[in-house]
Amino acid sequence: MLLHGKCLPQVFLEYKACFGDIFQFYASSTRMIVVSNIGDVQHVFTNRNIYDQGDIYVKHFGMVLREGAQYKRHASLIVPLFRRGKIVSNFDLIINCTDKLLAKWRASSPEKVHIDIVQQSQNLLLEIFGFIGFDYDLETLGDDEMTRNNELTEALRHFMHLFQIVSYCPRFLASIYLKFSPQYRRLNKIIERYLYRMIEQEQEKSPELIAERKRTSLIASLVSSLQKDKQMEATQNEDLKKG
């Protein structure tokens, strides 16, 4: 179906019409289970402790993203920050970013009929993630020239595209591709450089301001945790360290 000019959402809709709200298919060697009924999705997320993680998370995420004991802190900080309770406190930010996108659409020429809504929605999510996660303007909702001049934004976009490619490849092919891919190494270095710069800038702020911001900012939460646990973890065994 994908080879006949249809996008993935169209394929999913046709599969749903044929097979119902829950169906499975194979993308290369990766087995995909699609759950489209909102009630079923809520049930899975509410009871995710009883469901096994999919192979795409267990086998593929570790090839693209950092893993291991030294990165446990990252997960312990990132996951809680994007739970519902934390998102609610950022509603104004989300609405402002959405209004910015809508204003851009209204200002576009009426002769321009076709808009890549999928790409624009990805830009919106990146913009929101940049503010919530790092208090950083990725400039994805500005003009295209501004976005192209933002090195971090372009690196994140290429990184996500790379991840999509790897997700549908057999693990051994994905491992070989990433090992010898100069693009992957370059993107990693760019993203890492910007993240360390953000951490350094956050560390220069007062402890009171960091404590106030950590409720809604990932980078402030990370710095606060680093400052709190640095001395304590120095006395622990290597196996007990979060990194």
CSV table of C-alpha atoms in Angstrom, one decimal:
chain,number,residue,atom,x,y,z
A,1,MET,CA,0.0,0.0,0.0
A,2,LEU,CA,2.8,2.4,0.8
A,3,LEU,CA,4.3,1.8,-2.7
A,4,HIS,CA,1.1,3.1,-4.3
A,5,GLY,CA,1.5,6.7,-3.1
A,6,LYS,CA,-0.4,6.4,0.1
A,7,CYS,CA,0.8,7.9,3.4
A,8,LEU,CA,1.0,6.0,6.6
A,9,PRO,CA,-2.2,7.5,8.2
A,10,GLN,CA,-4.2,6.5,5.1
A,11,VAL,CA,-2.8,3.0,5.3
A,12,PHE,CA,-3.8,2.8,9.0
A,13,LEU,CA,-7.3,4.0,8.2
A,14,GLU,CA,-7.8,1.3,5.6
A,15,TYR,CA,-6.4,-1.4,7.9
A,16,LYS,CA,-8.8,-0.2,10.6
A,17,ALA,CA,-11.7,-0.4,8.2
A,18,CYS,CA,-10.7,-4.0,7.2
A,19,PHE,CA,-9.5,-5.4,10.6
A,20,GLY,CA,-11.0,-3.3,13.3
A,21,ASP,CA,-9.6,-1.1,16.1
A,22,ILE,CA,-6.7,-3.5,16.9
A,23,PHE,CA,-4.5,-5.1,14.2
A,24,GLN,CA,-1.0,-6.1,13.5
A,25,PHE,CA,1.4,-6.0,10.5
A,26,TYR,CA,5.1,-6.4,9.8
A,27,ALA,CA,7.4,-3.5,8.7
A,28,SER,CA,10.5,-5.4,7.5
A,29,SER,CA,11.2,-7.8,10.4
A,30,THR,CA,9.5,-5.6,13.0
A,31,ARG,CA,6.1,-6.7,14.2
A,32,MET,CA,3.7,-3.7,14.7
A,33,ILE,CA,0.5,-3.8,16.8
A,34,VAL,CA,-1.8,-0.8,16.2
A,35,VAL,CA,-4.4,0.2,18.8
A,36,SER,CA,-6.7,2.9,17.5
A,37,ASN,CA,-9.7,3.0,19.8
A,38,ILE,CA,-9.3,5.8,22.4
A,39,GLY,CA,-10.7,3.6,25.2
A,40,ASP,CA,-8.3,0.8,24.5
A,41,VAL,CA,-5.4,3.3,24.3
A,42,GLN,CA,-6.3,4.8,27.7
A,43,HIS,CA,-6.6,1.2,29.2
A,44,VAL,CA,-3.1,0.3,27.9
A,45,PHE,CA,-1.5,3.5,29.3
A,46,THR,CA,-3.3,3.2,32.6
A,47,ASN,CA,-2.2,-0.4,33.0
A,48,ARG,CA,1.1,-0.2,31.2
A,49,ASN,CA,2.8,-2.1,34.1
A,50,ILE,CA,1.1,-5.3,32.9
A,51,TYR,CA,2.1,-4.9,29.2
A,52,ASP,CA,5.4,-5.8,27.8
A,53,GLN,CA,7.3,-3.1,25.9
A,54,GLY,CA,7.4,-3.6,22.2
A,55,ASP,CA,10.5,-4.8,20.4
A,56,ILE,CA,10.9,-1.4,18.8
A,57,TYR,CA,11.6,0.0,22.3
A,58,VAL,CA,13.6,-2.8,23.7
A,59,LYS,CA,15.8,-3.6,20.7
A,60,HIS,CA,16.0,-0.3,18.7
A,61,PHE,CA,15.8,2.6,21.1
A,62,GLY,CA,19.1,1.5,22.7
A,63,MET,CA,20.9,1.7,19.4
A,64,VAL,CA,20.1,5.4,18.8
A,65,LEU,CA,19.7,6.7,22.4
A,66,ARG,CA,22.0,6.4,25.4
A,67,GLU,CA,21.4,3.6,27.8
A,68,GLY,CA,23.1,1.9,30.8
A,69,ALA,CA,23.4,2.6,34.5
A,70,GLN,CA,25.0,6.0,34.0
A,71,TYR,CA,21.9,7.3,32.2
A,72,LYS,CA,19.2,6.0,34.6
A,73,ARG,CA,18.9,9.5,36.1
A,74,HIS,CA,17.8,10.8,32.7
A,75,ALA,CA,14.8,8.5,32.5
A,76,SER,CA,13.9,9.1,36.1
A,77,LEU,CA,13.7,12.8,35.4
A,78,ILE,CA,12.3,12.9,31.9
A,79,VAL,CA,9.3,10.5,32.4
A,80,PRO,CA,7.7,12.3,35.3
A,81,LEU,CA,8.0,15.7,33.6
A,82,PHE,CA,5.7,14.6,30.8
A,83,ARG,CA,3.0,13.1,32.8
A,84,ARG,CA,-0.5,14.6,32.7
A,85,GLY,CA,0.0,16.6,36.0
A,86,LYS,CA,3.1,18.3,34.6
A,87,ILE,CA,1.6,19.0,31.2
A,88,VAL,CA,-1.4,20.7,32.7
A,89,SER,CA,0.9,23.3,34.3
A,90,ASN,CA,2.3,24.1,30.8
A,91,PHE,CA,-1.1,24.6,29.2
A,92,ASP,CA,-0.6,28.3,28.6
A,93,LEU,CA,2.7,27.6,26.9
A,94,ILE,CA,1.1,24.9,24.7
A,95,ILE,CA,-1.7,27.2,23.7
A,96,ASN,CA,0.6,30.1,22.9
A,97,CYS,CA,2.7,27.8,20.6
A,98,THR,CA,-0.5,26.5,18.9
A,99,ASP,CA,-1.8,30.1,18.5
A,100,LYS,CA,1.5,31.0,16.8
A,101,LEU,CA,1.1,28.2,14.3
A,102,LEU,CA,-2.5,29.2,13.6
A,103,ALA,CA,-1.5,32.8,13.1
A,104,LYS,CA,1.2,31.6,10.6
A,105,TRP,CA,-1.5,29.7,8.7
A,106,ARG,CA,-3.8,32.7,8.6
A,107,ALA,CA,-1.1,35.0,7.4
A,108,SER,CA,-0.1,32.6,4.5
A,109,SER,CA,-1.2,33.5,1.0
A,110,PRO,CA,-4.8,32.4,0.1
A,111,GLU,CA,-3.4,31.1,-3.1
A,112,LYS,CA,-1.3,28.6,-1.2
A,113,VAL,CA,-3.7,25.7,-1.0
A,114,HIS,CA,-1.5,22.8,0.1
A,115,ILE,CA,0.1,22.9,3.5
A,116,ASP,CA,2.2,20.0,4.9
A,117,ILE,CA,0.1,19.6,8.1
A,118,VAL,CA,2.1,16.6,9.3
A,119,GLN,CA,5.4,18.6,9.1
A,120,GLN,CA,3.8,21.6,10.7
A,121,SER,CA,2.4,19.5,13.5
A,122,GLN,CA,5.9,18.0,14.1
A,123,ASN,CA,7.3,21.6,14.2
A,124,LEU,CA,4.7,22.5,16.8
A,125,LEU,CA,5.6,19.5,19.0
A,126,LEU,CA,9.3,20.3,18.6
A,127,GLU,CA,8.6,23.9,19.7
A,128,ILE,CA,6.6,22.8,22.7
A,129,PHE,CA,9.2,20.2,23.7
A,130,GLY,CA,12.0,22.8,23.4
A,131,PHE,CA,10.3,25.1,25.8
A,132,ILE,CA,9.1,22.5,28.3
A,133,GLY,CA,12.2,20.4,28.2
A,134,PHE,CA,15.0,23.0,27.9
A,135,ASP,CA,13.4,26.4,28.1
A,136,TYR,CA,14.9,26.9,24.6
A,137,ASP,CA,13.3,28.3,21.5
A,138,LEU,CA,13.9,25.9,18.6
A,139,GLU,CA,12.3,28.5,16.2
A,140,THR,CA,10.4,25.8,14.4
A,141,LEU,CA,7.3,28.0,13.9
A,142,GLY,CA,9.2,30.9,12.3
A,143,ASP,CA,10.0,31.2,8.6
A,144,ASP,CA,11.9,28.3,6.9
A,145,GLU,CA,15.1,30.4,6.6
A,146,MET,CA,15.2,31.0,10.4
A,147,THR,CA,14.7,27.3,11.1
A,148,ARG,CA,17.4,26.2,8.7
A,149,ASN,CA,19.8,28.6,10.5
A,150,ASN,CA,19.1,26.9,13.8
A,151,GLU,CA,21.7,24.2,14.1
A,152,LEU,CA,20.1,22.4,17.0
A,153,THR,CA,16.7,22.3,15.3
A,154,GLU,CA,18.1,20.9,12.1
A,155,ALA,CA,20.0,18.3,14.1
A,156,LEU,CA,16.9,17.2,16.0
A,157,ARG,CA,14.9,16.9,12.7
A,158,HIS,CA,17.6,14.8,11.0
A,159,PHE,CA,18.0,12.7,14.2
A,160,MET,CA,14.2,11.9,14.2
A,161,HIS,CA,14.3,11.0,10.6
A,162,LEU,CA,17.3,8.8,11.2
A,163,PHE,CA,15.4,7.1,14.1
A,164,GLN,CA,12.5,6.4,11.7
A,165,ILE,CA,14.8,4.7,9.3
A,166,VAL,CA,16.4,2.6,12.0
A,167,SER,CA,13.1,1.6,13.6
A,168,TYR,CA,12.1,-0.4,10.5
A,169,CYS,CA,15.4,-2.1,9.9
A,170,PRO,CA,16.5,-5.5,11.3
A,171,ARG,CA,18.6,-4.9,14.4
A,172,PHE,CA,21.9,-6.1,12.8
A,173,LEU,CA,21.5,-3.8,9.8
A,174,ALA,CA,20.6,-0.9,12.0
A,175,SER,CA,23.7,-1.5,14.2
A,176,ILE,CA,25.9,-1.6,11.1
A,177,TYR,CA,24.4,1.5,9.7
A,178,LEU,CA,24.7,3.5,12.9
A,179,LYS,CA,28.3,2.3,13.5
A,180,PHE,CA,29.5,3.6,10.1
A,181,SER,CA,27.2,6.5,9.7
A,182,PRO,CA,29.1,9.9,9.8
A,183,GLN,CA,25.8,11.7,9.9
A,184,TYR,CA,24.7,9.9,13.1
A,185,ARG,CA,28.0,10.8,14.8
A,186,ARG,CA,27.8,14.4,13.7
A,187,LEU,CA,24.2,14.7,14.9
A,188,ASN,CA,25.1,13.2,18.3
A,189,LYS,CA,27.9,15.7,18.7
A,190,ILE,CA,25.8,18.7,17.9
A,191,ILE,CA,22.9,17.7,20.2
A,192,GLU,CA,25.4,16.8,23.0
A,193,ARG,CA,27.2,20.1,22.6
A,194,TYR,CA,24.0,22.2,22.9
A,195,LEU,CA,22.7,20.1,25.9
A,196,TYR,CA,26.0,20.6,27.8
A,197,ARG,CA,25.8,24.3,27.1
A,198,MET,CA,22.2,24.5,28.4
A,199,ILE,CA,23.3,22.6,31.6
A,200,GLU,CA,26.2,25.0,32.2
A,201,GLN,CA,23.9,28.0,31.7
A,202,GLU,CA,21.3,26.5,34.2
A,203,GLN,CA,24.0,25.8,36.7
A,204,GLU,CA,24.9,29.6,36.8
A,205,LYS,CA,21.4,30.4,38.1
A,206,SER,CA,20.6,30.7,41.8
A,207,PRO,CA,19.5,27.5,43.7
A,208,GLU,CA,16.2,29.3,44.5
A,209,LEU,CA,15.4,29.9,40.9
A,210,ILE,CA,16.4,26.3,39.9
A,211,ALA,CA,14.2,24.9,42.6
A,212,GLU,CA,11.3,27.0,41.3
A,213,ARG,CA,11.8,26.1,37.7
A,214,LYS,CA,12.4,22.4,38.1
A,215,ARG,CA,8.6,21.8,38.4
A,216,THR,CA,8.1,22.6,34.7
A,217,SER,CA,11.6,22.5,33.2
A,218,LEU,CA,13.5,19.4,32.4
A,219,ILE,CA,16.9,21.0,32.3
A,220,ALA,CA,16.3,22.7,35.7
A,221,SER,CA,15.1,19.4,37.1
A,222,LEU,CA,18.2,17.7,35.8
A,223,VAL,CA,20.6,20.3,37.3
A,224,SER,CA,18.8,20.3,40.6
A,225,SER,CA,19.2,16.5,40.8
A,226,LEU,CA,22.8,16.7,39.8
A,227,GLN,CA,23.6,19.2,42.5
A,228,LYS,CA,21.7,17.2,45.1
A,229,ASP,CA,23.1,13.8,44.4
A,230,LYS,CA,26.7,14.5,43.3
A,231,GLN,CA,28.2,14.2,46.7
A,232,MET,CA,26.0,11.3,47.8
A,233,GLU,CA,26.7,9.2,44.7
A,234,ALA,CA,30.4,9.7,45.1
A,235,THR,CA,30.3,7.5,48.1
A,236,GLN,CA,28.2,4.7,46.5
A,237,ASN,CA,29.2,1.5,44.7
A,238,GLU,CA,29.3,1.7,40.9
A,239,ASP,CA,26.3,-0.6,40.6
A,240,LEU,CA,24.1,1.7,42.7
A,241,LYS,CA,24.9,4.9,40.8
A,242,LYS,CA,22.4,6.5,38.5
A,243,GLY,CA,25.0,8.5,36.6
